[in-house]
Coordinates of C-alpha atoms in Angstrom, one line a residue:
M1 CA -157.8 -26.6 -120.1
T2 CA -155.0 -26.3 -117.5
E3 CA -152.5 -27.0 -120.4
K4 CA -153.8 -23.8 -122.0
I5 CA -152.9 -21.7 -118.9
T6 CA -149.4 -20.3 -118.5
R7 CA -148.3 -18.5 -115.4
I8 CA -145.2 -16.3 -115.6
N9 CA -143.0 -14.3 -113.1
P10 CA -140.7 -12.2 -115.2
E11 CA -137.2 -12.1 -113.7
Q12 CA -137.2 -8.3 -113.8
L13 CA -140.2 -8.1 -111.3
H14 CA -140.1 -8.7 -107.6
Q15 CA -140.5 -12.1 -106.0
T16 CA -144.1 -13.0 -104.9
P17 CA -145.4 -15.0 -101.9
G18 CA -146.9 -17.6 -104.2
Y19 CA -148.9 -15.8 -106.9
H20 CA -147.7 -15.0 -110.5
H21 CA -147.4 -11.6 -112.1
V22 CA -148.9 -12.7 -115.4
T23 CA -151.4 -15.4 -116.4
V24 CA -151.9 -16.2 -120.1
V25 CA -155.0 -18.1 -121.2
E26 CA -155.4 -19.4 -124.7
A27 CA -158.8 -18.7 -126.2
G28 CA -161.7 -20.6 -124.6
R29 CA -164.7 -20.2 -122.4
A30 CA -164.4 -18.3 -119.1
A31 CA -166.5 -18.0 -116.0
H32 CA -166.6 -14.9 -113.8
L33 CA -167.7 -15.8 -110.2
A34 CA -169.4 -13.3 -108.1
G35 CA -167.5 -12.2 -105.0
Q36 CA -167.7 -15.2 -102.6
C37 CA -168.8 -14.0 -99.2
P38 CA -168.8 -15.6 -95.8
L39 CA -172.5 -16.4 -95.9
D40 CA -174.1 -19.8 -95.2
G41 CA -176.8 -21.4 -97.4
N42 CA -179.4 -19.3 -95.7
G43 CA -177.6 -16.0 -96.4
A44 CA -176.5 -15.6 -92.7
L45 CA -173.0 -14.2 -92.0
V46 CA -170.7 -16.9 -90.6
G47 CA -167.9 -16.1 -88.1
A48 CA -168.6 -12.6 -86.9
G49 CA -165.3 -11.1 -85.9
S50 CA -163.2 -14.1 -87.1
F51 CA -161.1 -13.7 -90.2
E52 CA -160.2 -17.5 -90.0
T53 CA -163.9 -18.6 -89.9
Q54 CA -164.9 -16.2 -92.6
V55 CA -162.0 -17.4 -94.9
D56 CA -163.1 -21.0 -94.3
Q57 CA -166.7 -20.2 -95.4
V58 CA -165.5 -18.2 -98.4
V59 CA -163.4 -21.2 -99.4
A60 CA -166.4 -23.5 -99.0
N61 CA -168.6 -21.3 -101.1
A62 CA -166.0 -20.8 -103.8
S63 CA -165.5 -24.6 -104.0
V64 CA -169.3 -25.0 -104.6
A65 CA -169.2 -22.2 -107.3
L66 CA -166.2 -23.8 -109.0
A67 CA -167.9 -27.2 -109.0
A68 CA -171.0 -25.7 -110.5
V69 CA -169.1 -24.9 -113.7
S70 CA -167.1 -28.1 -113.6
A71 CA -163.9 -26.3 -112.7
R72 CA -161.1 -26.8 -110.1
P73 CA -158.9 -24.3 -108.3
Q74 CA -156.2 -24.9 -111.0
H75 CA -158.6 -23.4 -113.6
V76 CA -158.6 -20.0 -111.8
V77 CA -156.7 -17.4 -113.8
R78 CA -157.4 -14.3 -111.7
S79 CA -158.3 -13.6 -108.1
V80 CA -159.0 -10.5 -106.1
I81 CA -159.1 -10.8 -102.4
Y82 CA -160.8 -8.1 -100.3
V83 CA -160.0 -7.9 -96.5
R84 CA -161.5 -5.5 -94.1
S85 CA -158.3 -4.4 -92.5
D86 CA -155.3 -2.1 -93.1
D87 CA -153.0 -4.3 -90.9
R88 CA -150.4 -6.1 -93.1
D89 CA -150.2 -9.0 -90.5
V90 CA -154.0 -9.6 -90.9
L91 CA -153.7 -9.5 -94.7
G92 CA -150.8 -11.9 -94.6
A93 CA -152.7 -14.3 -92.3
V94 CA -155.7 -14.2 -94.6
W95 CA -153.4 -14.9 -97.6
D96 CA -151.7 -17.8 -95.8
R97 CA -155.0 -19.3 -94.9
L98 CA -156.3 -19.1 -98.5
I99 CA -153.0 -20.6 -99.9
D100 CA -153.3 -23.5 -97.4
S101 CA -157.0 -24.1 -98.1
A102 CA -158.7 -26.6 -100.4
I103 CA -158.7 -24.0 -103.1
G104 CA -155.1 -22.9 -102.5
P105 CA -154.0 -23.5 -106.1
A106 CA -156.5 -20.7 -107.2
F107 CA -154.2 -18.1 -105.7
T108 CA -151.0 -19.1 -107.6
T109 CA -152.3 -17.2 -110.6
A110 CA -152.5 -13.5 -111.1
S111 CA -153.8 -12.2 -107.8
T112 CA -154.5 -8.9 -106.0
M113 CA -155.2 -8.4 -102.3
L114 CA -156.9 -5.2 -101.1
G115 CA -157.3 -3.9 -97.6
V116 CA -160.7 -2.1 -97.6
T117 CA -162.8 -0.2 -95.1
Q118 CA -166.1 -1.8 -95.8
L119 CA -167.6 -4.8 -97.5
G120 CA -171.2 -5.5 -98.6
F121 CA -172.6 -7.2 -95.5
S122 CA -172.5 -6.0 -91.9
G123 CA -169.7 -7.8 -90.1
Q124 CA -168.1 -9.1 -93.3
L125 CA -164.3 -9.3 -93.2
V126 CA -163.4 -11.2 -96.3
E127 CA -164.5 -11.6 -99.9
V128 CA -162.9 -13.4 -102.9
D129 CA -163.6 -12.7 -106.6
L130 CA -162.4 -15.4 -109.0
T131 CA -162.1 -15.6 -112.8
V132 CA -161.9 -19.1 -114.3
A133 CA -160.8 -20.5 -117.6
L134 CA -163.3 -23.3 -118.0
P135 CA -162.0 -26.8 -118.9
D136 CA -162.8 -28.2 -122.3

């Protein structure tokens, strides 16, 4: 399916730190993953107060969710990243950690990062929402 995914950065738009402005997917099956939170298998928050630890748990959870639909990070066609901060340095550090993670290729597609004031779980700092073009 990755051959049916095209990522484009039009010359007229600004340079990006690794993502693409446009992702085109030829017709096929898709999976919409729920927002992946920094929770362990028992539903307990991991890494209270640590963006790094929470990103690592989100990456681990997203890896499991992708595997559940026989997909790899390269099959992700849209990502939305929520970070509980309005500090650009924090947002940048979260972005860098995601790009350098085991699912880093997922963030080379059309991506949006939002600084937010609150997430669903008390103490939650990061959440990642992924849309996947499923492999044939």
